[in-house]
Short mmCIF file of C-alpha atoms in Angstrom, two decimals:
data_model
loop_
_atom_site.label_atom_id
_atom_site.label_comp_id
_atom_site.label_asym_id
_atom_site.label_seq_id
_atom_site.Cartn_x
_atom_site.Cartn_y
_atom_site.Cartn_z
CA MET N 1177 -13.71 -12.10 1.47
CA LYS N 1178 -13.84 -10.43 -2.00
CA ILE N 1179 -10.68 -10.39 -4.17
CA PHE N 1180 -9.98 -7.59 -6.59
CA VAL N 1181 -7.10 -7.00 -8.99
CA ILE N 1182 -6.51 -3.34 -9.91
CA SER N 1183 -5.77 -3.01 -13.59
CA LEU N 1184 -6.35 -0.55 -16.41
CA LYS N 1185 -9.01 -1.68 -18.89
CA THR N 1186 -6.44 -1.41 -21.65
CA SER N 1187 -3.85 -3.68 -20.03
CA VAL N 1188 -5.04 -6.84 -21.85
CA GLU N 1189 -1.66 -8.54 -21.67
CA ARG N 1190 -1.54 -8.08 -17.90
CA HIS N 1191 -5.10 -9.38 -17.55
CA ILE N 1192 -3.99 -12.58 -19.25
CA LYS N 1193 -0.96 -13.03 -17.08
CA VAL N 1194 -2.96 -12.31 -13.91
CA ALA N 1195 -5.63 -14.84 -14.92
CA GLU N 1196 -2.93 -17.48 -15.39
CA ALA N 1197 -1.23 -16.71 -12.05
CA LEU N 1198 -4.53 -16.70 -10.12
CA LYS N 1199 -5.97 -19.80 -11.80
CA GLY N 1200 -8.35 -21.45 -9.30
CA VAL N 1201 -8.81 -18.20 -7.30
CA CYS N 1202 -12.14 -16.44 -7.54
CA PHE N 1203 -11.41 -12.71 -8.21
CA SER N 1204 -12.60 -9.74 -10.19
CA PHE N 1205 -10.74 -7.09 -12.11
CA PHE N 1206 -11.22 -3.56 -10.71
CA ASP N 1207 -10.79 -0.90 -13.35
CA ALA N 1208 -7.89 1.33 -12.34
CA GLU N 1209 -8.67 5.05 -12.18
CA ASN N 1210 -7.46 6.71 -15.43
CA ILE N 1211 -7.12 10.26 -14.19
CA LYS N 1212 -5.29 11.38 -17.38
CA ALA N 1213 -8.67 11.29 -19.10
CA ASN N 1214 -10.37 13.20 -16.28
CA PRO N 1215 -8.60 16.41 -15.16
CA GLN N 1216 -11.46 17.12 -12.79
CA HIS N 1217 -10.91 13.86 -10.86
CA SER N 1218 -11.50 14.17 -7.08
CA ILE N 1219 -7.93 12.95 -6.43
CA PHE N 1220 -6.53 16.33 -7.43
CA SER N 1221 -8.54 18.10 -4.76
CA LEU N 1222 -7.27 15.66 -2.12
CA TYR N 1223 -3.59 15.86 -3.14
CA ASP N 1224 -1.31 18.46 -1.61
CA GLY N 1225 1.52 18.75 -4.23
CA ASP N 1226 3.20 21.62 -2.40
CA LYS N 1227 3.75 19.37 0.59
CA THR N 1228 5.20 16.65 -1.58
CA LYS N 1229 7.75 19.03 -3.04
CA LYS N 1230 8.51 20.45 0.37
CA TYR N 1231 8.96 17.29 2.40
CA LYS N 1232 9.74 14.70 -0.24
CA GLY N 1233 11.64 16.68 -2.89
CA TYR N 1234 9.51 15.74 -5.90
CA LYS N 1235 5.92 15.75 -7.19
CA LEU N 1236 3.81 12.59 -7.49
CA THR N 1237 3.42 11.46 -11.13
CA THR N 1238 0.00 11.18 -12.78
CA PRO N 1239 0.23 7.31 -12.55
CA GLU N 1240 1.05 7.53 -8.83
CA LEU N 1241 -2.02 9.71 -8.26
CA GLY N 1242 -4.12 7.25 -10.36
CA CYS N 1243 -2.77 4.38 -8.22
CA PHE N 1244 -3.79 6.19 -5.08
CA ALA N 1245 -7.18 7.03 -6.50
CA SER N 1246 -7.76 3.31 -7.35
CA HIS N 1247 -7.01 2.24 -3.80
CA ILE N 1248 -9.30 4.92 -2.47
CA SER N 1249 -12.14 3.69 -4.66
CA LEU N 1250 -11.67 0.14 -3.43
CA TRP N 1251 -11.54 1.39 0.23
CA LYS N 1252 -14.90 3.09 -0.35
CA GLN N 1253 -16.39 -0.08 -1.89
CA CYS N 1254 -14.96 -2.08 1.03
CA VAL N 1255 -16.80 0.13 3.50
CA ALA N 1256 -20.02 0.03 1.46
CA ASP N 1257 -19.91 -3.80 1.17
CA GLY N 1258 -18.97 -4.27 4.78
CA GLU N 1259 -16.57 -7.17 4.27
CA VAL N 1260 -12.85 -7.95 4.03
CA PHE N 1261 -11.32 -7.14 0.68
CA LEU N 1262 -8.12 -8.63 -0.67
CA VAL N 1263 -6.59 -5.93 -2.95
CA LEU N 1264 -4.06 -6.97 -5.58
CA GLU N 1265 -2.22 -5.03 -8.24
CA ASP N 1266 -1.74 -6.49 -11.67
CA ASN N 1267 2.08 -6.44 -11.47
CA LEU N 1268 1.91 -9.13 -8.75
CA ALA N 1269 4.05 -12.21 -8.49
CA LEU N 1270 3.21 -15.29 -6.49
CA PHE N 1271 5.76 -16.82 -4.15
CA GLY N 1272 3.46 -19.40 -2.64
CA ASP N 1273 0.04 -20.97 -2.89
CA LEU N 1274 -2.31 -18.07 -2.45
CA LYS N 1275 -5.49 -20.18 -2.74
CA SER N 1276 -4.55 -22.39 0.22
CA GLN N 1277 -3.95 -19.24 2.42
CA LEU N 1278 -7.24 -17.41 1.73
CA GLU N 1279 -8.96 -18.61 4.89
CA ASN N 1280 -5.94 -17.60 7.03
CA ILE N 1281 -5.72 -14.23 5.27
CA GLU N 1282 -9.38 -13.50 6.01
CA ARG N 1283 -9.11 -14.65 9.63
CA LEU N 1284 -5.96 -12.62 10.31
CA THR N 1285 -7.31 -9.48 8.58
CA THR N 1286 -10.50 -9.65 10.56
CA GLN N 1287 -8.44 -9.76 13.73
CA TYR N 1288 -5.71 -7.16 12.79
CA GLY N 1289 -7.27 -4.83 10.27
CA VAL N 1290 -4.58 -4.77 7.49
CA VAL N 1291 -2.51 -7.76 6.40
CA LYS N 1292 0.05 -7.39 3.58
CA LEU N 1293 1.07 -10.53 1.72
CA GLY N 1294 4.49 -9.22 0.88
CA ASN N 1295 6.65 -6.10 0.72
CA ILE N 1296 9.22 -4.55 -1.67
CA PHE N 1297 11.94 -4.30 0.92
CA GLU N 1298 13.14 -6.61 3.68
CA ARG N 1299 13.13 -4.84 7.08
CA LYS N 1300 13.70 -5.69 10.70
CA PHE N 1301 10.39 -6.88 12.16
CA ALA N 1302 8.56 -8.02 15.26
CA ASP N 1303 7.14 -11.49 15.40
CA ILE N 1304 3.31 -11.50 15.94
CA GLU N 1305 2.19 -15.10 15.64
CA PRO N 1306 2.74 -18.29 13.62
CA ILE N 1307 0.30 -18.84 10.79
CA ASP N 1308 1.23 -22.41 9.83
CA GLU N 1309 4.35 -24.51 9.33
CA GLN N 1310 5.51 -22.26 6.54
CA TYR N 1311 4.35 -18.73 7.38
CA LYS N 1312 4.28 -16.39 10.31
CA LEU N 1313 2.72 -13.02 10.81
CA ILE N 1314 5.12 -10.08 11.39
CA SER N 1315 5.05 -6.32 11.73
CA ASN N 1316 7.93 -4.37 10.08
CA LEU N 1317 9.68 -1.81 12.27
CA LYS N 1318 10.17 0.48 9.29
CA GLY N 1319 8.08 1.01 6.16
CA ALA N 1320 8.73 -1.78 3.66
CA CYS N 1321 6.71 -0.30 0.87
CA GLY N 1322 4.45 -1.87 -1.72
CA THR N 1323 0.73 -2.34 -2.22
CA SER N 1324 0.85 -5.26 -4.59
CA ALA N 1325 -1.21 -7.45 -2.19
CA TYR N 1326 -2.95 -6.65 1.05
CA ALA N 1327 -6.22 -7.45 2.76
CA ILE N 1328 -8.19 -4.83 4.64
CA THR N 1329 -11.36 -4.59 6.81
CA PRO N 1330 -14.09 -2.01 6.31
CA GLN N 1331 -13.06 -0.41 9.61
CA ALA N 1332 -9.43 0.06 8.48
CA ALA N 1333 -10.53 1.23 5.08
CA LYS N 1334 -12.82 3.82 6.73
CA ASN N 1335 -9.97 4.94 8.93
CA TYR N 1336 -7.72 5.51 5.83
CA LEU N 1337 -10.52 7.34 4.02
CA ASN N 1338 -10.91 9.72 6.94
CA GLN N 1339 -7.23 10.75 6.55
CA VAL N 1340 -6.65 10.92 2.78
CA ASP N 1341 -7.65 14.61 2.46
CA GLY N 1342 -4.37 16.49 2.08
CA PHE N 1343 -2.19 13.41 1.34
CA PHE N 1344 1.16 14.09 -0.15
CA GLU N 1345 2.92 10.73 -0.35
CA PRO N 1346 2.39 7.67 -2.57
CA VAL N 1347 -0.23 5.21 -1.31
CA ASP N 1348 2.22 2.70 0.10
CA ASP N 1349 4.03 5.45 2.05
CA PHE N 1350 0.68 6.72 3.24
CA MET N 1351 -0.13 3.25 4.65
CA ASP N 1352 3.38 2.66 5.96
CA ASN N 1353 3.02 5.80 8.20
CA GLU N 1354 1.48 3.85 11.02
CA TRP N 1355 2.23 6.63 13.48
CA ARG N 1356 0.04 8.95 11.43
CA THR N 1357 -2.79 6.58 10.53
CA ASN N 1358 -2.81 4.71 13.87
CA GLN N 1359 -3.22 1.51 11.84
CA THR N 1360 -0.50 -1.08 12.40
CA LEU N 1361 0.49 -3.07 9.31
CA TYR N 1362 1.00 -6.83 9.51
CA SER N 1363 2.68 -8.94 6.90
CA TYR N 1364 3.24 -12.48 5.81
CA HIS N 1365 6.75 -13.77 6.28
CA PRO N 1366 8.18 -15.10 4.00
CA LYS N 1367 6.31 -13.24 1.37
CA LEU N 1368 3.35 -14.91 -0.23
CA VAL N 1369 2.60 -12.29 -2.96
CA SER N 1370 4.69 -9.29 -3.95
CA ARG N 1371 5.63 -7.13 -6.90
CA SER N 1372 6.86 -8.78 -10.12
CA ASP N 1373 9.72 -7.61 -12.28
CA ALA N 1374 7.33 -6.16 -14.80
CA ALA N 1375 8.13 -2.54 -15.80
CA SER N 1376 6.48 0.01 -13.65
CA VAL N 1377 4.01 2.49 -15.03
CA ILE N 1378 4.91 4.98 -12.31
CA GLY N 1379 8.01 6.33 -14.00
CA GLN N 1380 10.80 8.37 -12.52
CA ARG N 1381 10.26 11.03 -9.88
CA LYS N 1382 11.91 14.42 -10.05
CA ASN N 1383 15.52 14.51 -9.16
CA LYS N 1384 16.11 15.72 -5.64
CA ALA N 1385 19.58 16.85 -6.68
CA LYS N 1386 17.94 19.87 -8.29
CA LEU N 1387 16.49 21.04 -4.98
CA GLY N 1388 17.85 24.19 -3.21
CA LEU N 1389 19.77 23.78 0.11
CA ALA N 1390 16.73 24.83 2.23
CA ASN N 1391 14.48 22.30 0.53
CA LYS N 1392 17.03 19.55 0.87
CA LEU N 1393 17.23 20.27 4.59
CA LEU N 1394 13.44 20.09 4.87
CA VAL N 1395 13.43 16.72 3.12
CA GLU N 1396 16.06 15.36 5.45
CA LEU N 1397 14.32 16.74 8.52
CA TYR N 1398 11.04 15.14 7.49
CA ARG N 1399 12.82 11.83 6.94
CA LEU N 1400 14.29 12.03 10.50
CA LEU N 1401 10.95 12.95 11.89
CA LYS N 1402 9.38 9.87 10.27
CA GLN N 1403 12.03 7.73 11.84
CA PHE N 1404 11.45 9.30 15.26
CA LYS N 1405 7.66 8.98 15.02
CA GLN N 1406 7.84 5.31 13.78
CA SER N 1407 10.30 4.43 16.54
CA ASN N 1408 7.92 5.73 19.21
CA TYR N 1409 5.01 3.98 17.60
CA ASN N 1410 6.86 0.65 17.55
CA LYS N 1411 7.67 1.02 21.32
CA SER N 1412 3.96 1.61 22.03
CA HIS N 1413 2.44 -0.98 19.62
CA LYS N 1414 4.98 -3.63 18.79
#
């Protein structure tokens, strides 16, 4: 299993903090996509901003698109290398001994496709199986957000790549839409790795309060549709 930490080349301070946090873990930094410097980046041809505005009520920021592009690049490399990747973001925080869990992470990911090591939000979940005396594998019944730490197989990465054309949500929402990707997400519980309190580079999204009534209704209808689709997916797969 290869381990990568997504980080901008210029984020020297974060590099130092990550190296300290992951001491004893063999990993490589993966240069985050800096799409600000490349207005012709392929991510712009994949992104459907009109749908984001229509169904979410805002447009994705440039850093959000860069984040998505970075994950896409790693999915492509995962497919090319043909082995499990553990993908980490440089704003991670450790809540347990990652090194001691690496064998379990690789084993579980090989079996289940995608295993997240933590989530931003706590959700109701279905128990899948015990991992050891401290952790169990679960599957959330609602999107819990976050891509700070997850492991993925080449097959799951290829599945995501086949569906990114026309994306209109942030990468964590894209992955959370199991009913659309047909890839169930599994997670460590309690969390092993998650997002730290470091300031986000994503920034604020546009204020939905500025939307017209018709657009607000579409946003709400899409939210309800997602709930309905996810509920049906849970009944079939969890």
